[in-house]
Short mmCIF file of C-alpha atoms in Angstrom, two decimals:
data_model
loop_
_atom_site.label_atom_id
_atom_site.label_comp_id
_atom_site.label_asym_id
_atom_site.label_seq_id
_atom_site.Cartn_x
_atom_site.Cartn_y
_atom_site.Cartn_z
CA UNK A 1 137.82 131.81 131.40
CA UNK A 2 140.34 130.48 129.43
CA UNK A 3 140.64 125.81 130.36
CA UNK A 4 142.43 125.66 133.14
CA UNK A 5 143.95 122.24 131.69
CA UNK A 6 146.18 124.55 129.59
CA UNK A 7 147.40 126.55 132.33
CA UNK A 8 148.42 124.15 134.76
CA UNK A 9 152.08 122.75 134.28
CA UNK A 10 151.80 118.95 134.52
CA UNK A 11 154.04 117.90 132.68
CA UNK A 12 156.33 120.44 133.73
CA UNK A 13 157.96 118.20 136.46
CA UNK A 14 161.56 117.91 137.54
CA UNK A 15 163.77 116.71 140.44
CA UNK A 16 164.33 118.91 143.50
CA UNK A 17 167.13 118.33 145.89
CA UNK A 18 165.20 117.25 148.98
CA UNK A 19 162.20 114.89 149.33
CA UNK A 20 161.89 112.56 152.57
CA UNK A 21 160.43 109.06 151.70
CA UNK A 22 157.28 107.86 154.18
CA UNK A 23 159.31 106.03 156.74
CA UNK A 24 155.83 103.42 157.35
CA UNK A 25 155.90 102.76 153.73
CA UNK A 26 160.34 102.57 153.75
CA UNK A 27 159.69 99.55 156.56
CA UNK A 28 158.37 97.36 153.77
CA UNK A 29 158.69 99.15 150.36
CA UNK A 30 162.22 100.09 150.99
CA UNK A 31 163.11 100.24 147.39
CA UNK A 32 160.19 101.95 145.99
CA UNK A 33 159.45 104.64 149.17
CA UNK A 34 163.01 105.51 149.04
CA UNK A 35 163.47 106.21 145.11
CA UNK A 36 159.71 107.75 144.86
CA UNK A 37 159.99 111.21 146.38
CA UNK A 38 162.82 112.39 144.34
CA UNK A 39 160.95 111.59 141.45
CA UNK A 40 159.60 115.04 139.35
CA UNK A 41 155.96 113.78 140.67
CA UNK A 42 157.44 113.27 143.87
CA UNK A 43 158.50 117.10 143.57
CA UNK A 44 155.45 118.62 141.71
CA UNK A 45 155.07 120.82 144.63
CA UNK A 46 157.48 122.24 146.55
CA UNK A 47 157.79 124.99 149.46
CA UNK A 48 159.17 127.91 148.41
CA UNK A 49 161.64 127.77 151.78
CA UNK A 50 162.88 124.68 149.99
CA UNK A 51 166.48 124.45 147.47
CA UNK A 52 165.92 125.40 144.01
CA UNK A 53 165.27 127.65 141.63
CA UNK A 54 164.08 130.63 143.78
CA UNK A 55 166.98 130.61 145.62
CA UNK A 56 169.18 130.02 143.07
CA UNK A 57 167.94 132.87 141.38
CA UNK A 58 167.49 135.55 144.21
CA UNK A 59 166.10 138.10 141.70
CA UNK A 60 163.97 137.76 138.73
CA UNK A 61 162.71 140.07 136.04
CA UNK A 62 160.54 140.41 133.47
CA UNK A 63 158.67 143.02 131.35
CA UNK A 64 155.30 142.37 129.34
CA UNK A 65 154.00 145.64 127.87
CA UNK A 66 153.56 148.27 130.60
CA UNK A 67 153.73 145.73 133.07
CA UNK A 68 156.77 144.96 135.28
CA UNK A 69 157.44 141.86 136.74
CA UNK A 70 160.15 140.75 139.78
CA UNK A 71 160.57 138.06 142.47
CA UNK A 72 162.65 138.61 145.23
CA UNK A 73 164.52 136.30 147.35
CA UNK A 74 164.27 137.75 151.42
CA UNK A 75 165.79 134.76 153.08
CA UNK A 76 163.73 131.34 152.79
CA UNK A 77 160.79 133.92 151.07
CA UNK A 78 160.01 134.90 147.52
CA UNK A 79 158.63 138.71 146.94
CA UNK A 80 156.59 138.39 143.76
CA UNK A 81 155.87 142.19 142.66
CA UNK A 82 154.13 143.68 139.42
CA UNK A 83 153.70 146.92 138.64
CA UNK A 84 151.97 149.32 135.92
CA UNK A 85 154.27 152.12 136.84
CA UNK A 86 151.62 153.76 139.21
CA UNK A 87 150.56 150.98 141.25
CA UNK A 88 151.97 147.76 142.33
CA UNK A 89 150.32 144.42 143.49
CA UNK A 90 153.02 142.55 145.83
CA UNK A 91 152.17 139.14 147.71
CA UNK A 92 154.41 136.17 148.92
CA UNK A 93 154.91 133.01 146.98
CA UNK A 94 153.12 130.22 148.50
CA UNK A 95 154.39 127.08 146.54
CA UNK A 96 156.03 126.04 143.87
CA UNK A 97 154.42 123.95 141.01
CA UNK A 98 157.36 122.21 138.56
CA UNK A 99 160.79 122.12 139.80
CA UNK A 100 162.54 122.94 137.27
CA UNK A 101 163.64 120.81 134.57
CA UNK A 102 161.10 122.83 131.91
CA UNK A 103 159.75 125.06 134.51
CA UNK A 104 158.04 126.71 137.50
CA UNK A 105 154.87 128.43 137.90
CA UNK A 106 154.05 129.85 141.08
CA UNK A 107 151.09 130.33 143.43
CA UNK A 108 150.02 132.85 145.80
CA UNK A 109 147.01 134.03 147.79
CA UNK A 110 145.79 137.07 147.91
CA UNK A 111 142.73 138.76 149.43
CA UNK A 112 141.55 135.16 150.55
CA UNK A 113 141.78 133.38 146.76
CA UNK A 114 144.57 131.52 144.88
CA UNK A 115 146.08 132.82 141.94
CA UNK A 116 148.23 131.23 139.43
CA UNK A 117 151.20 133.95 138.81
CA UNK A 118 151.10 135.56 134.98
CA UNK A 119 154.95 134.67 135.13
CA UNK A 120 156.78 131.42 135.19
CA UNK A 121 160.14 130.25 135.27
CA UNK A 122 161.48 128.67 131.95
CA UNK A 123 164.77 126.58 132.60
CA UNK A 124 165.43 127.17 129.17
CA UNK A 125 165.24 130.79 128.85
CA UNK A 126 167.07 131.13 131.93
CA UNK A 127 164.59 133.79 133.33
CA UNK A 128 160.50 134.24 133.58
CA UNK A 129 158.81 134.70 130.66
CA UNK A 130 154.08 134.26 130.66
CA UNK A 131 152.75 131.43 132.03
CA UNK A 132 151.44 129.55 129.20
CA UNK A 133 147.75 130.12 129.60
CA UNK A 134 148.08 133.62 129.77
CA UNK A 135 149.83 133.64 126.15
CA UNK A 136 146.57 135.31 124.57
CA UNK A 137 144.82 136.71 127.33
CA UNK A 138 145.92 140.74 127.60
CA UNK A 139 144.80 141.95 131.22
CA UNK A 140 142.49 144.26 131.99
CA UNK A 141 144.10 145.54 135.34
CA UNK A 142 146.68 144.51 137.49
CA UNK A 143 145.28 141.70 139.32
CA UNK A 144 144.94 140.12 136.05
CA UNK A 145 148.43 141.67 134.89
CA UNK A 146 149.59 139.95 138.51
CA UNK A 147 148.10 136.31 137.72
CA UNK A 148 144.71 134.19 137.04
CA UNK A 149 142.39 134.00 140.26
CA UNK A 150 141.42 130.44 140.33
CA UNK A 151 138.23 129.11 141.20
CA UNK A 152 137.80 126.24 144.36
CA UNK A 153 137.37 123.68 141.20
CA UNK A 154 140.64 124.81 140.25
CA UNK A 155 142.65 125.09 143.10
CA UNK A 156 141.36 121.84 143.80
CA UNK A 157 142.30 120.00 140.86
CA UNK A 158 145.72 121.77 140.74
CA UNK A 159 146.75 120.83 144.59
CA UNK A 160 145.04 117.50 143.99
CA UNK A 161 147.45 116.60 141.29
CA UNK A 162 150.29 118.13 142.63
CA UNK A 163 150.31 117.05 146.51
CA UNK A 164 148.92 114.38 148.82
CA UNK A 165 146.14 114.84 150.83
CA UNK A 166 145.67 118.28 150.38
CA UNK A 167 141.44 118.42 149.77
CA UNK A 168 139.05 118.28 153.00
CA UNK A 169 135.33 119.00 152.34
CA UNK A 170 136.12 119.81 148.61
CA UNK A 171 138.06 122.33 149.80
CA UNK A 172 142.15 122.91 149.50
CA UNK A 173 143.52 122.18 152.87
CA UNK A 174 147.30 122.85 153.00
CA UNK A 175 147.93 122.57 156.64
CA UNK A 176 147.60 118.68 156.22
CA UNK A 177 148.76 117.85 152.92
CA UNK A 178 152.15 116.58 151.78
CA UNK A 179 154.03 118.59 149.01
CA UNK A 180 154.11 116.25 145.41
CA UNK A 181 152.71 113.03 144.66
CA UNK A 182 153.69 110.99 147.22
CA UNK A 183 152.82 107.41 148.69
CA UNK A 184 148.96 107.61 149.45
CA UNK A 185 148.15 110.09 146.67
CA UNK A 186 148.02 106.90 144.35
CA UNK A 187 147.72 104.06 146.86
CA UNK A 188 144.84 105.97 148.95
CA UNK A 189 145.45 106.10 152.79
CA UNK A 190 147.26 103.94 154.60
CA UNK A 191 146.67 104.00 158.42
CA UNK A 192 144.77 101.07 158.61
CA UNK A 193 147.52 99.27 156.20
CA UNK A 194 150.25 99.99 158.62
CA UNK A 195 148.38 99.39 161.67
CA UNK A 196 147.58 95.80 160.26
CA UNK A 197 150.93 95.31 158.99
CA UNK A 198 152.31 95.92 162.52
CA UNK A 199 150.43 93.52 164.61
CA UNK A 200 151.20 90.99 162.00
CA UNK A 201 148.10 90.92 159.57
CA UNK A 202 148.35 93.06 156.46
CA UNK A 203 145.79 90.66 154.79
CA UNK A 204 143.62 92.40 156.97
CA UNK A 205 144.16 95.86 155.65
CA UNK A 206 145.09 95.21 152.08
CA UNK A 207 145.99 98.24 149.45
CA UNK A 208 144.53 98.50 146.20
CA UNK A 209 147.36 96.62 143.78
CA UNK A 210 147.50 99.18 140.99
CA UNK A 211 149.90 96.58 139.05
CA UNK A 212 146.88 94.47 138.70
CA UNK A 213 145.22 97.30 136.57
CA UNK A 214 144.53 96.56 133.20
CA UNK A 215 145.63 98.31 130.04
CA UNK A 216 142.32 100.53 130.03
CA UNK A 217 142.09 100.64 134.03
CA UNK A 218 145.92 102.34 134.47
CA UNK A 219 144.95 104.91 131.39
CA UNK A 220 142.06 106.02 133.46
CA UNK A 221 143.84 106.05 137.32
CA UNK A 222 147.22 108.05 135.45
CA UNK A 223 144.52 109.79 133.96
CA UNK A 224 143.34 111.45 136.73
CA UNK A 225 145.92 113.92 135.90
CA UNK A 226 147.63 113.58 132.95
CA UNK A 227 143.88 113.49 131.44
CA UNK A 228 142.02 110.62 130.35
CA UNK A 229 141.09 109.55 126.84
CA UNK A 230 137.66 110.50 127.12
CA UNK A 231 138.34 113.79 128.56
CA UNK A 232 140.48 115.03 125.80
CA UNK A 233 138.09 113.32 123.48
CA UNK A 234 135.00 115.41 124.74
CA UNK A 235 135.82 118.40 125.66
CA UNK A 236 139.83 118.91 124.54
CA UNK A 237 142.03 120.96 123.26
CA UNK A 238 142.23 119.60 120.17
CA UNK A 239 145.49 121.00 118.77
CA UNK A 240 149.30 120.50 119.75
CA UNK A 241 148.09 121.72 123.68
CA UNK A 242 146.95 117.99 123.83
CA UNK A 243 150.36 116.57 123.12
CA UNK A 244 150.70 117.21 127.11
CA UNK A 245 148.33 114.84 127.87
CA UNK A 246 149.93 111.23 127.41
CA UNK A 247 146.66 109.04 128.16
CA UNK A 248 144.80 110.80 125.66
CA UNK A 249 147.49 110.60 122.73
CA UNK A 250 148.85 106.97 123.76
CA UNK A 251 145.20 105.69 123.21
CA UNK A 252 144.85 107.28 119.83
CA UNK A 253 147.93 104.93 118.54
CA UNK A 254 147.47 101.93 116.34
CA UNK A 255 149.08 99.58 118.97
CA UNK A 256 147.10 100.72 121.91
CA UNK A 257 145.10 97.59 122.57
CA UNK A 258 143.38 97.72 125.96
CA UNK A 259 143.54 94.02 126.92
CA UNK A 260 147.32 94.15 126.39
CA UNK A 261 149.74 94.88 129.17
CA UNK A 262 152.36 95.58 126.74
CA UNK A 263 150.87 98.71 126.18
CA UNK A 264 150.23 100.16 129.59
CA UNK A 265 151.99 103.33 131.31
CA UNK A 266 153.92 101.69 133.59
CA UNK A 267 155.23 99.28 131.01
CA UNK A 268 157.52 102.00 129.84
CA UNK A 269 157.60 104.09 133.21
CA UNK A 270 157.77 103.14 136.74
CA UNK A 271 155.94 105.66 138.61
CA UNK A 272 159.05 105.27 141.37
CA UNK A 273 161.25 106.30 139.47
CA UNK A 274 162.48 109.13 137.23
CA UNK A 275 161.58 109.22 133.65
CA UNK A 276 164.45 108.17 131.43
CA UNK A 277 165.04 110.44 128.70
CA UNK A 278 167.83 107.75 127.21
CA UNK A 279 165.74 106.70 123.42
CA UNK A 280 167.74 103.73 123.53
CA UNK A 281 165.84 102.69 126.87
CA UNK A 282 162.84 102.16 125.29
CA UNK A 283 163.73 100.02 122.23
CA UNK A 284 163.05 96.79 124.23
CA UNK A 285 159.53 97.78 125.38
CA UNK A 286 158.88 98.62 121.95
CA UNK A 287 160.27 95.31 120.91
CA UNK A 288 158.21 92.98 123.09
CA UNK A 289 155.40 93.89 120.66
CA UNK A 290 158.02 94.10 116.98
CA UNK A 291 160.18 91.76 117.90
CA UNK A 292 160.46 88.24 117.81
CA UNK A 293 157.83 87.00 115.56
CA UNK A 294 156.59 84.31 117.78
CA UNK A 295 156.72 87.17 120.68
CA UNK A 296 153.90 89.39 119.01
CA UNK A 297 150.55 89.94 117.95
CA UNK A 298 149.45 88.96 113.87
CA UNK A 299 149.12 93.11 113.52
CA UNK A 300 152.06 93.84 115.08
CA UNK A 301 154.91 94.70 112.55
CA UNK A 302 158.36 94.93 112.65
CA UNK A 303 159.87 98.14 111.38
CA UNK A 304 162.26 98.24 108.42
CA UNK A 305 164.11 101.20 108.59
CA UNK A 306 165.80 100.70 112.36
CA UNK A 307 165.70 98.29 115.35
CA UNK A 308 167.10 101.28 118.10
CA UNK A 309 165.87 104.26 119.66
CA UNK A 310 162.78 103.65 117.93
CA UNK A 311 160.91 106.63 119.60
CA UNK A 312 162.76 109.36 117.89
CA UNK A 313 160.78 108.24 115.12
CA UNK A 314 157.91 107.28 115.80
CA UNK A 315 156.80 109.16 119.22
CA UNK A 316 158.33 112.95 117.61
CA UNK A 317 158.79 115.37 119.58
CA UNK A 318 157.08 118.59 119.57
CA UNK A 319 157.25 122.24 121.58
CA UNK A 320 153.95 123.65 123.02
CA UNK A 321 153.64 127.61 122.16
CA UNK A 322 155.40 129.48 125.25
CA UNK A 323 156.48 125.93 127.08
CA UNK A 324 159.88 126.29 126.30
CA UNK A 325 160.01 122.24 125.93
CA UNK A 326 159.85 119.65 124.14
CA UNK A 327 156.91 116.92 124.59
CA UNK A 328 157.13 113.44 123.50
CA UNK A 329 154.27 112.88 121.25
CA UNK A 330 152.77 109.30 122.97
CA UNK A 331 150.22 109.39 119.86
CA UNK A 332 152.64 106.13 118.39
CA UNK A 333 153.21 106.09 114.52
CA UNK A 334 154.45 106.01 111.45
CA UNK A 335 154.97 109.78 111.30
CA UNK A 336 154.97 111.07 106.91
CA UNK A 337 157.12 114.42 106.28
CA UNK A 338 154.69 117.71 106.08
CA UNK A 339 151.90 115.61 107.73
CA UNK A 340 149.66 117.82 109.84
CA UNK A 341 149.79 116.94 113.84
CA UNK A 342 147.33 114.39 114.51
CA UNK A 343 144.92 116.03 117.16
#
């Protein structure tokens, strides 16, 4: 079975039109509860009955050898429908993984498993197009022709990282989970938080501070999904797949130091928020290390060729086979014309 690490759109996140913040959490995190679920890991999971791309596009096609491929809008439902020609396998969309800024790959169930759909939807292609694990894996049949059948470890680790509360006795449990990453995904549950924080006492009930992490300590909780160091390390891909997986690459870097908060995910993203995709944004995080000379470390130097949008250069961008995006490469360097990618 072909890792399902490289079939699994992480990093394939957008912004959907609706999200509904925690009201508990908006009582006392107003600013961060209310910006968080329209984030694209707010929206990594969606309902199919919600705005976007299936119902902007009512009908989609596609064609992979003798297999035919369409998904049909029927009111707040998606048809998805493959055929051979003399058979077809047809089954109703379930949810939504990726919302659309790179794409959307679909999930349905069907004869009492999940399956990952052989098609996705590619922003940039405008239409469907194979899911990018199933690039080099011809089916055997239609069921395979239709999608992969996942296994409980990997509908678990797909609808971990992708919703909120949605595993019960190792098991996927959608009938209590919250679509995307929301609020207690990362901060773990928070009855007993609000309870305390009503009758006055929140000492009493205290949340994990995740901004107390260390360098090393935030690589391995973002890690969780976007793949840890060690992970990648072990048991990879080793090739330009792993450019997906930011933890792995932004450890590899000559700056990564683990002691240094400089150097931490959230220095350059908060979590809250949407990523910027301004360069320009990220000169002064770079700087706070090559700036000032009294501001950074002895092995810290300051580049001589430009002092903006330093990531163009030195975090390159590269395209995945069958993503249809770009990835920023989070592997930090001095990048040499005709080098080979680092891996």
């Amino acid at each position: 079975m072909t890792d399902a690490r490289l079939l699994c759109p992480i990093a394939l996140f957008a912004v959907s039109a609706l999200a509904t913040p925690r009201p508990d959490c908006v009582t006392c995190h107003r600013a961060q509860a209310l910006a968080q679920p329209d984030t694209g890991m707010g929206r990594a999971l969606d309902t199919v009955s919600a705005r976007g791309i299936l119902q902007a596009n009512p009908k989609l096609v596609f064609r992979d050898g003798s297999y035919s491929y369409q998904i049909v809008r029927q009111g707040t439902v998606s048809i998805y429908t493959v055929t051979d020609g003399k058979s077809d396998m047809t089954a109703p969309i379930a949810w939504a993984f990726g919302l659309g800024a790179a794409g959307q790959t679909y999930v349905y169930h069907w004869n009492g498993n999940w399956y990952e759909s052989r098609v996705s939807f590619y922003r940039k292609a405008g239409g469907l197009d194979l899911t990018m694990g199933a690039l080099n894996a011809a089916p055997k049949n239609l069921e395979e022709a239709a999608g992969r059948r996942m296994s409980v470890k990997d509908s678990v680790e797909c609808f971990h990282c992708h919703a909120t509360n949605a595993i019960r006795a190792n098991r996927v449990d959608t009938d209590h989970m919250t679509p995307g990453v929301q609020c207690e995904r990362c901060h773990g549950p928070s009855e007993k938080h609000v309870a305390a924080s009503k009758s006055g006492d929140a000492k009493e009930a205290a949340m994990r501070k995740l901004g107390a992490l260390t360098t090393e300590e935030m690589s391995d909780f973002c890690g969780q999904c976007h793949r840890t160091w060690s992970q990648i390390a072990m048991d990879g891909p080793h090739n330009l797949n792993n450019v997906r997986f930011q933890p792995y690459r932004l450890t590899n870097s000559k700056c990564y130091d683990a002691s240094d908060t400089r150097i931490r995910c959230v220095a350059c993203h908060d979590p809250h928020r949407e990523v910027d995709h301004n360069a320009a944004f990220y000169d002064a995080k770079c700087l706070a290390c090559h700036g000032a000379v009294a501001a950074r470390p002895a092995a810290a130097k300051v580049c001589r060729t430009a002092t903006e949008k330093c990531v163009t250069c030195h975090m390159p961008k590269y395209e995945v086979p069958g993503s249809h995006n770009l990835f920023s490469d989070h592997w930090i360097r001095v990048v040499k014309a005709g080098e080979a990618y680092p891996d």
